Short mmCIF file of C-alpha atoms in Angstrom, two decimals:
data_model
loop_
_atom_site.label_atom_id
_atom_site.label_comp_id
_atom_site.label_asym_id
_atom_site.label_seq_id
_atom_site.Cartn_x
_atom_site.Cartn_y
_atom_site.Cartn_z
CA UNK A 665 22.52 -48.85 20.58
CA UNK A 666 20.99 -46.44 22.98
CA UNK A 667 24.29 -44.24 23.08
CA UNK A 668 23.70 -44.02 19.11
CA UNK A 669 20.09 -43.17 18.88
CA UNK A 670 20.29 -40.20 21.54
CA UNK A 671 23.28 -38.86 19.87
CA UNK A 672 21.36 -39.43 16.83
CA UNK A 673 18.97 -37.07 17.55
CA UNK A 674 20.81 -34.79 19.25
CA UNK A 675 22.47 -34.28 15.67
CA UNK A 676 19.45 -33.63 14.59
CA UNK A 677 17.82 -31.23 16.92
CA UNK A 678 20.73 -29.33 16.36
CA UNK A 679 20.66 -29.17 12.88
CA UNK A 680 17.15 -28.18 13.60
CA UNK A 681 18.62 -24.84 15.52
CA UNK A 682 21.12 -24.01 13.22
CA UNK A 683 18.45 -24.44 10.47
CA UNK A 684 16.11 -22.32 11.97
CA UNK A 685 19.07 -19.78 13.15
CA UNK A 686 20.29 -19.26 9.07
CA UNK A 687 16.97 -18.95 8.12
CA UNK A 688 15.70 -16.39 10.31
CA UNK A 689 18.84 -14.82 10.27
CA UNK A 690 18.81 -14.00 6.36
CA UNK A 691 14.89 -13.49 6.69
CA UNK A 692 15.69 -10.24 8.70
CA UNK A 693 18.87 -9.18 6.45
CA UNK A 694 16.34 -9.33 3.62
CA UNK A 695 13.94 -7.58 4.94
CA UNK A 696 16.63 -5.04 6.30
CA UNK A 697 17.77 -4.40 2.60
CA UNK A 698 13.77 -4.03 1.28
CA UNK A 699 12.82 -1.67 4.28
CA UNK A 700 15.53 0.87 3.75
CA UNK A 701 14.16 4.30 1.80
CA UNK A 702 16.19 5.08 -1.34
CA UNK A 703 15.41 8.85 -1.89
CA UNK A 704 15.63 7.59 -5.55
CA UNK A 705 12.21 5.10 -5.38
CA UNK A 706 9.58 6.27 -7.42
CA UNK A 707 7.10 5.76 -4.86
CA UNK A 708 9.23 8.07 -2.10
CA UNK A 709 9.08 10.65 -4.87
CA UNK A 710 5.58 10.30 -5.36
CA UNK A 711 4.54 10.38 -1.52
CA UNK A 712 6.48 13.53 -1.90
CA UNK A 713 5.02 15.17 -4.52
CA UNK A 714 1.59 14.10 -3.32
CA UNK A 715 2.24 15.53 0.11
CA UNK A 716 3.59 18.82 -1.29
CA UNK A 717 0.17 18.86 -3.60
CA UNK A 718 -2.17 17.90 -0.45
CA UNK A 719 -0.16 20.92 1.78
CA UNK A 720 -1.05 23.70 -1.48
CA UNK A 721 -4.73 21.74 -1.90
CA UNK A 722 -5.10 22.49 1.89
CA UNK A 723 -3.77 25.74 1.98
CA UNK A 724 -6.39 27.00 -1.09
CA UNK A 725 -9.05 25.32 0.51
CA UNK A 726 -8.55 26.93 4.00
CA UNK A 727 -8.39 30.29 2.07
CA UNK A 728 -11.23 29.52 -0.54
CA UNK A 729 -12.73 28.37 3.07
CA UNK A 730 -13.13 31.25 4.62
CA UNK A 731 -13.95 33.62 1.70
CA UNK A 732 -16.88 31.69 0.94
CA UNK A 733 -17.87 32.34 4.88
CA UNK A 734 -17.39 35.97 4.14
CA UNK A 735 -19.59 35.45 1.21
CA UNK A 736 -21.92 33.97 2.92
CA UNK A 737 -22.31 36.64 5.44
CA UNK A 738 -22.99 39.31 2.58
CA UNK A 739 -25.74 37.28 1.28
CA UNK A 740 -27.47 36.68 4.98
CA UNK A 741 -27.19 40.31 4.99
CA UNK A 742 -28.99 40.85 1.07
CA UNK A 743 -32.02 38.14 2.34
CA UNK A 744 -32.37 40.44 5.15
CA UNK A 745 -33.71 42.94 3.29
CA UNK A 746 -36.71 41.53 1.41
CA UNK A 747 -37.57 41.76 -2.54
CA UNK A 748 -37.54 39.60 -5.38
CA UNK A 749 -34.02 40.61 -6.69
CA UNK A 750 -32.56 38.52 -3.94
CA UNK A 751 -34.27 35.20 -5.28
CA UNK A 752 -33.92 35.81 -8.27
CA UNK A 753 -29.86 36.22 -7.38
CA UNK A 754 -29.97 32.63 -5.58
CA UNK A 755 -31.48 31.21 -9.01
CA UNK A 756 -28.69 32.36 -11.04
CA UNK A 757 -26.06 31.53 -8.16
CA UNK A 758 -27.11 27.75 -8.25
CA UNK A 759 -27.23 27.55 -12.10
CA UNK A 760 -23.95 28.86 -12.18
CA UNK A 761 -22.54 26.31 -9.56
CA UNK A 762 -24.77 23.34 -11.66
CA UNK A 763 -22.57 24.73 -14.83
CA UNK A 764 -19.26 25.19 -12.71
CA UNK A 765 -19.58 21.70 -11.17
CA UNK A 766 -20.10 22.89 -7.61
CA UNK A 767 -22.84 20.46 -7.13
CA UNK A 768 -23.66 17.00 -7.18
CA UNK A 769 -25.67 16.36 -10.74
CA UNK A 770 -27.65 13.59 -12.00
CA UNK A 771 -29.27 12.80 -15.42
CA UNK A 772 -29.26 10.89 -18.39
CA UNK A 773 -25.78 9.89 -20.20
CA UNK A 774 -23.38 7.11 -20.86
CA UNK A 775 -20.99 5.29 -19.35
CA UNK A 776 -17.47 5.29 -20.92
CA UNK A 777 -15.49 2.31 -19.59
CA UNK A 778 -11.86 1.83 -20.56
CA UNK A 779 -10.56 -1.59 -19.43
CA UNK A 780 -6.72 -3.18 -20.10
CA UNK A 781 -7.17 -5.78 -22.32
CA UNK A 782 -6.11 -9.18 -20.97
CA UNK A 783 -2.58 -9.92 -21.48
CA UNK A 784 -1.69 -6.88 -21.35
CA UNK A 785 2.00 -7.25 -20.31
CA UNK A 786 4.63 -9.65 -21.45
CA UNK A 787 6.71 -12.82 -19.73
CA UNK A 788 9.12 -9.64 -18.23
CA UNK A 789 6.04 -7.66 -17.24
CA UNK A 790 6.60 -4.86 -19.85
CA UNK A 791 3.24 -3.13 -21.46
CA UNK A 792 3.08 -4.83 -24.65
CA UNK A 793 0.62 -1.69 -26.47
CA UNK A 794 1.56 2.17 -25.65
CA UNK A 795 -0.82 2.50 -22.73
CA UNK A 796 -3.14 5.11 -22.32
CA UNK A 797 -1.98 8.81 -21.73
CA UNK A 798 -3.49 12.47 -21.15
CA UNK A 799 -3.47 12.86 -25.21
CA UNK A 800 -5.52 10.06 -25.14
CA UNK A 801 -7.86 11.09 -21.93
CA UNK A 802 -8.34 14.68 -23.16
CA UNK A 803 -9.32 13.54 -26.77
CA UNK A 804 -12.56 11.44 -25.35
CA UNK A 805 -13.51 14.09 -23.38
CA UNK A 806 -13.16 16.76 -25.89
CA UNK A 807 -15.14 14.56 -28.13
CA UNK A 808 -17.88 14.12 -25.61
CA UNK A 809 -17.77 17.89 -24.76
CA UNK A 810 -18.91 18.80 -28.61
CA UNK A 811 -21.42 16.13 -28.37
CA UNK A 812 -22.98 18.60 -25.65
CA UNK A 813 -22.20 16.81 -22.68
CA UNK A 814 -23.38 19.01 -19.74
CA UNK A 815 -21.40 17.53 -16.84
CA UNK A 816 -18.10 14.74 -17.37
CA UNK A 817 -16.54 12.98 -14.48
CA UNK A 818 -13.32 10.85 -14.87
CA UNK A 819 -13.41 8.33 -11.97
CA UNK A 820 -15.35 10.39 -10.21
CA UNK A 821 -13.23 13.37 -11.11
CA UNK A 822 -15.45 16.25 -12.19
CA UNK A 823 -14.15 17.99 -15.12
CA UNK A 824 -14.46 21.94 -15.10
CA UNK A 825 -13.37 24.73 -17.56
CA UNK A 826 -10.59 24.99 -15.30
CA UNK A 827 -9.55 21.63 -15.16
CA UNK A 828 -5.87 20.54 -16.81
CA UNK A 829 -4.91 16.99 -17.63
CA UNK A 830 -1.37 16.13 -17.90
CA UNK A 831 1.13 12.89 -17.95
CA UNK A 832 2.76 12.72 -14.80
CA UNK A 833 5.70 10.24 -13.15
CA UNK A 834 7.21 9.12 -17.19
CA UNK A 835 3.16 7.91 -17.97
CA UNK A 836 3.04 5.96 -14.85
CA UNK A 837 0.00 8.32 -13.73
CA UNK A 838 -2.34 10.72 -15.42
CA UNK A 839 -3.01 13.96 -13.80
CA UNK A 840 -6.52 15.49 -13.25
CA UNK A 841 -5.68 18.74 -11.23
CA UNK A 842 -4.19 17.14 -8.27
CA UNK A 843 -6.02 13.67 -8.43
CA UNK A 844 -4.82 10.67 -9.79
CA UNK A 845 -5.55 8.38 -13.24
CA UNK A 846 -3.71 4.69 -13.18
CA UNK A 847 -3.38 3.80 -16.96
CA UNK A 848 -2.83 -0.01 -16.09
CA UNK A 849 -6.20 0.07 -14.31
CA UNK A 850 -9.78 0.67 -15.14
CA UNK A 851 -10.69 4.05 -16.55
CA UNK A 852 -14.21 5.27 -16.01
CA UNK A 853 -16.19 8.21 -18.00
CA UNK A 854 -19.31 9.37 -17.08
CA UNK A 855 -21.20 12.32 -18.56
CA UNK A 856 -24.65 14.03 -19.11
CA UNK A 857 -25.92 15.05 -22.08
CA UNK A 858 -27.73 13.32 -24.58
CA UNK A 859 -27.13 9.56 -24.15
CA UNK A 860 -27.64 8.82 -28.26
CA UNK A 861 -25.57 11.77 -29.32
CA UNK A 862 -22.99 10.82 -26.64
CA UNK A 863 -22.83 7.33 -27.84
CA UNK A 864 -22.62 8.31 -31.46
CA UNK A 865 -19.84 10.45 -30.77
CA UNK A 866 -17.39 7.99 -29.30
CA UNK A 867 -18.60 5.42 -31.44
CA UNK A 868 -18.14 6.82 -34.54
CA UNK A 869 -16.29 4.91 -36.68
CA UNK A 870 -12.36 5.42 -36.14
CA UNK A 871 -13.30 8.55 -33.24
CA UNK A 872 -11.15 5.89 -30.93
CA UNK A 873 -8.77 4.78 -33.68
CA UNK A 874 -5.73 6.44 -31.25
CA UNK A 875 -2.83 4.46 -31.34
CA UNK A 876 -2.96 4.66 -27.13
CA UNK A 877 -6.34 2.90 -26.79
CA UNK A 878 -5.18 0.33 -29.07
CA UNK A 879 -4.82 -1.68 -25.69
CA UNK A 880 -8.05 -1.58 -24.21
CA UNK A 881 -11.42 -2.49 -24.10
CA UNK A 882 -13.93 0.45 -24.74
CA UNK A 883 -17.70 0.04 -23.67
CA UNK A 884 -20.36 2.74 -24.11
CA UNK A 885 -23.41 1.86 -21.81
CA UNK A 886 -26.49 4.58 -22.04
CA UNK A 887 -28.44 5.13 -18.50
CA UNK A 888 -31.27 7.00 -17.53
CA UNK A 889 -29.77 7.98 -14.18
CA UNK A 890 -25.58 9.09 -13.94
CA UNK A 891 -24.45 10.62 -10.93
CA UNK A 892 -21.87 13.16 -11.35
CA UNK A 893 -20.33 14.31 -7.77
CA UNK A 894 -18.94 17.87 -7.09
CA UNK A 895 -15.84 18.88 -7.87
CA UNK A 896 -13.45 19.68 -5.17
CA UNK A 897 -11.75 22.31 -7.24
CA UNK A 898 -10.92 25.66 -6.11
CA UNK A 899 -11.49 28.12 -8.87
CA UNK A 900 -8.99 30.57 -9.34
CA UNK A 901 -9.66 34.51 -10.52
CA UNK A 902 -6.29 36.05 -9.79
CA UNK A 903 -6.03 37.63 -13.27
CA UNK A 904 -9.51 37.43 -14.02
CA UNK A 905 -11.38 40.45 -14.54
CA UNK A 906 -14.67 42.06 -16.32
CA UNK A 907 -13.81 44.55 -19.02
CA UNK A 908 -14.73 47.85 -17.96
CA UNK A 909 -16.90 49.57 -20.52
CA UNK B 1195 31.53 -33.23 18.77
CA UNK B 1196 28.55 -34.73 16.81
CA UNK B 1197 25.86 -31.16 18.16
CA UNK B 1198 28.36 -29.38 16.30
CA UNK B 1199 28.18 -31.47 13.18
CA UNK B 1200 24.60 -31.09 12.92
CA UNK B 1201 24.49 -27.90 13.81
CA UNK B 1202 26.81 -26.83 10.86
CA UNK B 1203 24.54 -29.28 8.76
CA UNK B 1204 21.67 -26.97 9.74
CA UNK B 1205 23.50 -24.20 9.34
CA UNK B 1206 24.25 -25.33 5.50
CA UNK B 1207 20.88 -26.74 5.35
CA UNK B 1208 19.35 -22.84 6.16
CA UNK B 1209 21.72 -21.12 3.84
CA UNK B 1210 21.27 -23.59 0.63
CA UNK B 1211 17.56 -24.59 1.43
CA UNK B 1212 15.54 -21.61 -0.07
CA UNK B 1213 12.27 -22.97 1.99
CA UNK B 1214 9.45 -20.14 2.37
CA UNK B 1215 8.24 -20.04 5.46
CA UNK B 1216 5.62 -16.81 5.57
CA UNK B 1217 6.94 -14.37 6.82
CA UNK B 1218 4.31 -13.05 9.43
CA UNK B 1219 5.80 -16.36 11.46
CA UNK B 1220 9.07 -14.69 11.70
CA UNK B 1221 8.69 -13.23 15.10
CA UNK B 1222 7.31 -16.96 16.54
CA UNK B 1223 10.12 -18.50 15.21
CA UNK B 1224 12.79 -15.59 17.08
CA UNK B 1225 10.79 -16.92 20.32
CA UNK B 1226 11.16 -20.71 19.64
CA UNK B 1227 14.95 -19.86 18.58
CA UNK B 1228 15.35 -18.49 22.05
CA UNK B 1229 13.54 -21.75 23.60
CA UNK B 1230 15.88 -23.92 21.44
CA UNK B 1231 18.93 -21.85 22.70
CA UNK B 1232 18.06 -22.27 26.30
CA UNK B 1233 17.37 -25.95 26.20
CA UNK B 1234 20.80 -26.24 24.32
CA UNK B 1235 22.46 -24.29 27.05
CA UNK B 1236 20.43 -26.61 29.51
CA UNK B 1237 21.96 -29.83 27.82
CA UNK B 1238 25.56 -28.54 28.02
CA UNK B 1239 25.44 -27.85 31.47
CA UNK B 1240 23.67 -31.25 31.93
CA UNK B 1241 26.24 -33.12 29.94
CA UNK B 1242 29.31 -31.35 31.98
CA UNK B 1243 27.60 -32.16 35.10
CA UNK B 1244 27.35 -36.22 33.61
CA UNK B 1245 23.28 -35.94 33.97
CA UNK B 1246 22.31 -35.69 30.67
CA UNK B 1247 19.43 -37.61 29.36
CA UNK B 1248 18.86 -37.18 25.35
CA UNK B 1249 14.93 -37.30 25.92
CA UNK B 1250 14.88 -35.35 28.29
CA UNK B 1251 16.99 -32.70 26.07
CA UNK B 1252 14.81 -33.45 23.34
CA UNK B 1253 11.15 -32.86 24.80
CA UNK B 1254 12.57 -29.69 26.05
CA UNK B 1255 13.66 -28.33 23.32
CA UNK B 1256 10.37 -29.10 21.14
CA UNK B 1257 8.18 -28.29 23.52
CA UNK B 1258 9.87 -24.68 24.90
CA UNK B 1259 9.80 -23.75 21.26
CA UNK B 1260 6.31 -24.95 21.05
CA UNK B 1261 5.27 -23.39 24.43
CA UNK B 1262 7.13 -20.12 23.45
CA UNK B 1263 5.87 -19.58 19.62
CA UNK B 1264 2.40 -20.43 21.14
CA UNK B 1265 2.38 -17.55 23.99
CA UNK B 1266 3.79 -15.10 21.22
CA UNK B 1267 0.78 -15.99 18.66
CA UNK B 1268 -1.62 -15.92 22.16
CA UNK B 1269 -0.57 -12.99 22.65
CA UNK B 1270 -0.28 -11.17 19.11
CA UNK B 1271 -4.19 -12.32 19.36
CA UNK B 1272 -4.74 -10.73 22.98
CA UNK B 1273 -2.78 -7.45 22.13
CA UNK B 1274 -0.51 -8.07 25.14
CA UNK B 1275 3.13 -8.75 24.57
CA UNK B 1276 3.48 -12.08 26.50
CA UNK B 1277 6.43 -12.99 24.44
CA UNK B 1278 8.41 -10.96 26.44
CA UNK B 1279 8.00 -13.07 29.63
CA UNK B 1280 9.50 -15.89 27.23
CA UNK B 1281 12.30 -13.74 26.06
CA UNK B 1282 12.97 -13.09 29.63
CA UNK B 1283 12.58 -16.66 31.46
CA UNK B 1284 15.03 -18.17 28.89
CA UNK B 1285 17.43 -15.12 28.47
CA UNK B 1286 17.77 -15.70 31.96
CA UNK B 1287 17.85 -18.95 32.06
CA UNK B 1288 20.57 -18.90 29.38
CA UNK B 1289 22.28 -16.80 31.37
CA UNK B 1290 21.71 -18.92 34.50
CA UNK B 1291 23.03 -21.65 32.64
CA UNK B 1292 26.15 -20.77 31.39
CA UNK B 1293 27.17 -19.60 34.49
CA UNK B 1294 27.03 -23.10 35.98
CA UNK B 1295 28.63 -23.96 32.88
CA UNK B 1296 31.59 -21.33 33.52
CA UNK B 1297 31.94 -22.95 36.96
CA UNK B 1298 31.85 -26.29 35.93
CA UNK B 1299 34.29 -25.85 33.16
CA UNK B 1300 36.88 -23.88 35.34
CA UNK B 1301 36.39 -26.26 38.17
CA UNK B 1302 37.03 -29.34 35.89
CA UNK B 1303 40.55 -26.96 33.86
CA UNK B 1304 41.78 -26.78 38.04
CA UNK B 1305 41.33 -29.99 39.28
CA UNK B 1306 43.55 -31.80 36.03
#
């Protein structure tokens, strides 16, 4: 009886080993076959093209970088040597970086928020509407532009006059310059201007009728007080110049 | 003869049973897989050697793997790798081990 038991549970214990040997065993040949990088994933490719777009992004800004320091020498140089024209030359400097979008701004506006409806995807995870692209993106803002707004941000993402939006990755992302718009997650507008004429300018009946925001939940909401951050831009004037009269 | 039945029942069990075990307990259960091995190894020799006792066998092998998995997680918490003193107490104790084994067996194959 005794003999039976132990061997008994010897069976077991070792069924216990091999158990635990199989399992761990595929375990690692799983993770083996998920940790491997296929130069065709679509996230490789994107770390790549981000990391090509950070490399150009840092090489303007180093250059932008010190030409401003330059600048900024010159104009020691001009408040040295007192008068009024020198004020007068800051005034206009910092209304054209307010315009530009060199500067943090703040003021009345709206709040455009675009959420994914609920249920947005099907049993096999496919997007059941066409989801939001740049058509889409550039449309609102256009619209809120001739409603006079004075400053738009998209996530945070100042718009200039020298900012380009574009579909990116087969409408997996939305590019703003060289930042990034999900259109599977929440899209946020804000802008200055007048907060009625803003409002009234989305929300005028069929303005959003676009068969891309057919899938989403639009809300206005008017504040006294939007925040508008800088952009991080780096203006270009290569071919840029005055016409000489 | 009946360790290597269950064993292949285990070994059936693991690939046909699609348990989840998370899998941040992977590395604990390499450790106790090393514990197991070495009480295994432990048992064989005892068996050859006509000592073996199944309790004995049986609160070794539980409580290594215990003892083991426990001093990996201690450690994971500590930031020191103390599974490595596991991995190399049993490695060379498994090591140890089947050397008696070798002897024993070869003794045993010359004196028939």
């Amino acid at each position: 009886m005794k003999k039976i038991f132990s061997q008994l549970t010897l069976a077991i214990v070792c069924a216990l080993l091999g158990f635990m040997l199989t399992y761990q065993f595929q375990l690692l040949r799983k993770e083996k076959s998920t940790n491997v990088i296929n130069p065709n994933d679509s996230t490789y490719n994107q770390l790549t093209v981000e990391l090509e777009q950070l490399k150009k992004t840092k090489e303007e800004l180093e250059k932008s970088n010190s030409r401003l320091m330059e600048q900024i020498k010159v104009y020691e140089e001009s408040i040295a040597s007192p008068g009024d024209s020198s004020k007068e030359i800051k005034n206009q400097l910092d209304k054209t970086r307010l315009l530009l979008g060199e500067t943090d701004v703040e003021g009345k506006g709206i709040t455009l928020t675009i959420t994914p409806k609920e249920g947005l995807f099907d049993a096999e995870g496919v997007f059941r509407y066409s989801p939001i692209s740049h058509f889409e993106l550039a449309y609102i803002l256009n619209e809120l532009k001739y409603a006079d707004a004075e400053a738009i941000s998209v996530n945070d993402i100042r718009i200039t006059n020298q900012t380009g939006i574009r579909l990116s990755d087969g409408g997996k992302r939305i590019l703003i310059d060289n930042d990034q718009v999900y259109p599977y997650s929440l899209i946020t507008i804000k802008a200055i201007g007048n907060p009625d004429k803003l409002e009234s300018a989305i929300m005028f009946p069929n303005t959003l009728n676009l068969e891309g925001l057919i899938g989403y939940n639009i809300e206005v909401v008017k504040s006294d007080s939007i925040k508008i951050p800088r952009t991080n831009k780096v203006f270009k004037s290569d071919y840029i110049k005055p016409v000489e009269k | 003869m009946i360790a290597i039945l269950g064993l292949l029942i285990g070994v059936i069990a693991g690939i046909l049973w699609d348990v989840n075990i998370p899998e941040k307990f992977s590395p604990y259960i390499s450790v106790a897989i090393l514990a197991c091995l070495d009480s295994v190894f432990g048992a064989i020799r005892a068996n050859l050697s006509n000592n073996f006792q199944a309790d004995i066998f049986i609160s070794g092998f539980f409580g290594n793997a215990a003892l083991a998995a426990g001093l990996a997680y201690l450690g994971d918490k500590l930031g020191i790798p103390i599974y490595i003193a596991a991995v190399i107490v049993f490695g060379g104790r498994i090591f140890n081990n089947f050397a008696i084994i070798r002897r024993l067996l070869i003794e045993k194959a010359k004196s028939r």
